[in-house]
């Protein structure tokens, strides 16, 4: 038998929630968090520590405004995808008159 190895749990900001993520907005742009999966019970925001019902795609409690400010203040780190927008529905090409 092979020895068992314990797997470390990924940090909340890197855990998959099964929800597909979209693009990281440009610094100063707004996040699109319309999906109901972004809303849960109140927990302290990871950035400002005040209660928020919002969650990032990774399940991290954060205000949308705090996440947008963080993206603007950390544009290089933001490209790693800590806070991303919801994916946009694909447009149909047969949309003609």
C-alpha positions as a LaTeX table, in Angstrom:
\begin{tabular}{lrrr}
\hline
Residue & $x$ (\AA) & $y$ (\AA) & $z$ (\AA) \\
\hline
Unk1 & 0.00 & 0.00 & 0.00 \\
Unk2 & 1.13 & 3.51 & $-0.69$ \\
Unk3 & 1.38 & 6.03 & 2.14 \\
Unk4 & $-1.45$ & 8.52 & 2.36 \\
Unk5 & $-0.66$ & 12.11 & 1.64 \\
Unk6 & $-2.71$ & 14.94 & 3.01 \\
Unk7 & $-3.72$ & 17.60 & 0.59 \\
Unk8 & $-3.65$ & 21.21 & 1.73 \\
Unk9 & $-6.84$ & 23.16 & 1.31 \\
Unk10 & $-6.61$ & 26.01 & $-1.19$ \\
Unk11 & $-7.09$ & 29.52 & 0.22 \\
Unk12 & $-10.61$ & 30.94 & $-0.15$ \\
Unk13 & $-9.46$ & 33.31 & $-2.87$ \\
Unk14 & $-8.30$ & 30.35 & $-5.01$ \\
Unk15 & $-11.07$ & 27.81 & $-4.34$ \\
Unk16 & $-13.40$ & 26.96 & $-7.17$ \\
Unk17 & $-17.10$ & 27.45 & $-6.51$ \\
Unk18 & $-18.18$ & 25.72 & $-9.68$ \\
Unk19 & $-19.26$ & 29.08 & $-11.07$ \\
Unk20 & $-17.62$ & 30.15 & $-14.29$ \\
Unk21 & $-15.75$ & 33.45 & $-14.05$ \\
Unk22 & $-15.47$ & 36.13 & $-16.68$ \\
Unk23 & $-12.81$ & 38.73 & $-17.31$ \\
Unk24 & $-10.91$ & 40.95 & $-14.91$ \\
Unk25 & $-12.16$ & 44.49 & $-15.55$ \\
Unk26 & $-9.70$ & 47.24 & $-16.39$ \\
Unk27 & $-8.65$ & 49.45 & $-13.46$ \\
Unk28 & $-11.45$ & 51.96 & $-12.87$ \\
Unk29 & $-14.07$ & 49.80 & $-14.64$ \\
Unk30 & $-17.01$ & 48.20 & $-12.86$ \\
Unk31 & $-17.45$ & 44.53 & $-11.98$ \\
Unk32 & $-20.56$ & 42.79 & $-13.29$ \\
Unk33 & $-21.88$ & 40.71 & $-10.38$ \\
Unk34 & $-25.55$ & 40.17 & $-11.31$ \\
Unk35 & $-25.71$ & 36.47 & $-10.56$ \\
Unk36 & $-27.45$ & 35.50 & $-7.32$ \\
Unk37 & $-24.47$ & 33.36 & $-6.25$ \\
Unk38 & $-22.72$ & 36.59 & $-5.20$ \\
Unk39 & $-25.23$ & 37.09 & $-2.36$ \\
Unk40 & $-25.08$ & 35.16 & 0.93 \\
Unk41 & $-25.27$ & 35.91 & 4.63 \\
Unk42 & $-23.31$ & 38.83 & 6.11 \\
Unk43 & $-19.62$ & 38.32 & 6.78 \\
Unk44 & $-16.78$ & 40.83 & 7.24 \\
Unk45 & $-15.38$ & 42.20 & 3.97 \\
Unk46 & $-11.81$ & 40.94 & 3.51 \\
Unk47 & $-10.70$ & 44.42 & 2.48 \\
Unk48 & $-12.53$ & 46.87 & 4.79 \\
Unk49 & $-13.74$ & 44.50 & 7.57 \\
Unk50 & $-17.35$ & 45.85 & 7.62 \\
Unk51 & $-20.24$ & 43.37 & 7.08 \\
Unk52 & $-21.23$ & 42.53 & 3.50 \\
Unk53 & $-23.62$ & 40.00 & 1.94 \\
Unk54 & $-21.55$ & 39.94 & $-1.29$ \\
Unk55 & $-19.10$ & 37.22 & $-2.34$ \\
Unk56 & $-16.49$ & 37.07 & $-5.08$ \\
Unk57 & $-16.41$ & 34.13 & $-7.51$ \\
Unk58 & $-14.08$ & 32.36 & $-5.07$ \\
Unk59 & $-16.54$ & 32.85 & $-2.19$ \\
Unk60 & $-14.47$ & 35.59 & $-0.57$ \\
Unk61 & $-16.70$ & 38.12 & 1.31 \\
Unk62 & $-16.07$ & 41.53 & $-0.26$ \\
Unk63 & $-18.01$ & 44.65 & $-1.19$ \\
Unk64 & $-18.20$ & 45.22 & $-4.93$ \\
Unk65 & $-16.88$ & 48.77 & $-4.45$ \\
Unk66 & $-13.97$ & 47.49 & $-2.33$ \\
Unk67 & $-13.09$ & 44.91 & $-5.01$ \\
Unk68 & $-13.21$ & 47.59 & $-7.75$ \\
Unk69 & $-10.99$ & 49.89 & $-5.66$ \\
Unk70 & $-8.57$ & 47.01 & $-5.03$ \\
Unk71 & $-8.36$ & 46.33 & $-8.79$ \\
Unk72 & $-7.61$ & 50.02 & $-9.43$ \\
Unk73 & $-4.92$ & 50.07 & $-6.70$ \\
Unk74 & $-3.34$ & 46.72 & $-7.68$ \\
Unk75 & $-3.59$ & 46.46 & $-11.50$ \\
Unk76 & $-0.74$ & 43.96 & $-11.90$ \\
Unk77 & $-1.95$ & 41.64 & $-9.13$ \\
Unk78 & $-5.55$ & 42.02 & $-10.35$ \\
Unk79 & $-4.64$ & 40.27 & $-13.60$ \\
Unk80 & $-4.29$ & 37.04 & $-11.59$ \\
Unk81 & $-8.08$ & 37.05 & $-11.26$ \\
Unk82 & $-8.82$ & 37.61 & $-7.58$ \\
Unk83 & $-11.95$ & 39.61 & $-8.51$ \\
Unk84 & $-13.59$ & 39.00 & $-11.90$ \\
Unk85 & $-16.87$ & 39.82 & $-13.61$ \\
Unk86 & $-19.60$ & 37.33 & $-14.42$ \\
Unk87 & $-19.25$ & 35.85 & $-17.91$ \\
Unk88 & $-21.34$ & 37.64 & $-20.49$ \\
Unk89 & $-23.85$ & 35.59 & $-22.50$ \\
Unk90 & $-22.78$ & 34.85 & $-26.03$ \\
Unk91 & $-24.47$ & 36.99 & $-28.64$ \\
Unk92 & $-26.42$ & 35.36 & $-31.39$ \\
Unk93 & $-25.23$ & 36.15 & $-34.90$ \\
Unk94 & $-28.72$ & 35.86 & $-36.41$ \\
Unk95 & $-29.80$ & 39.15 & $-34.83$ \\
Unk96 & $-30.67$ & 40.95 & $-38.05$ \\
Unk97 & $-33.74$ & 42.70 & $-39.35$ \\
\hline
\end{tabular}
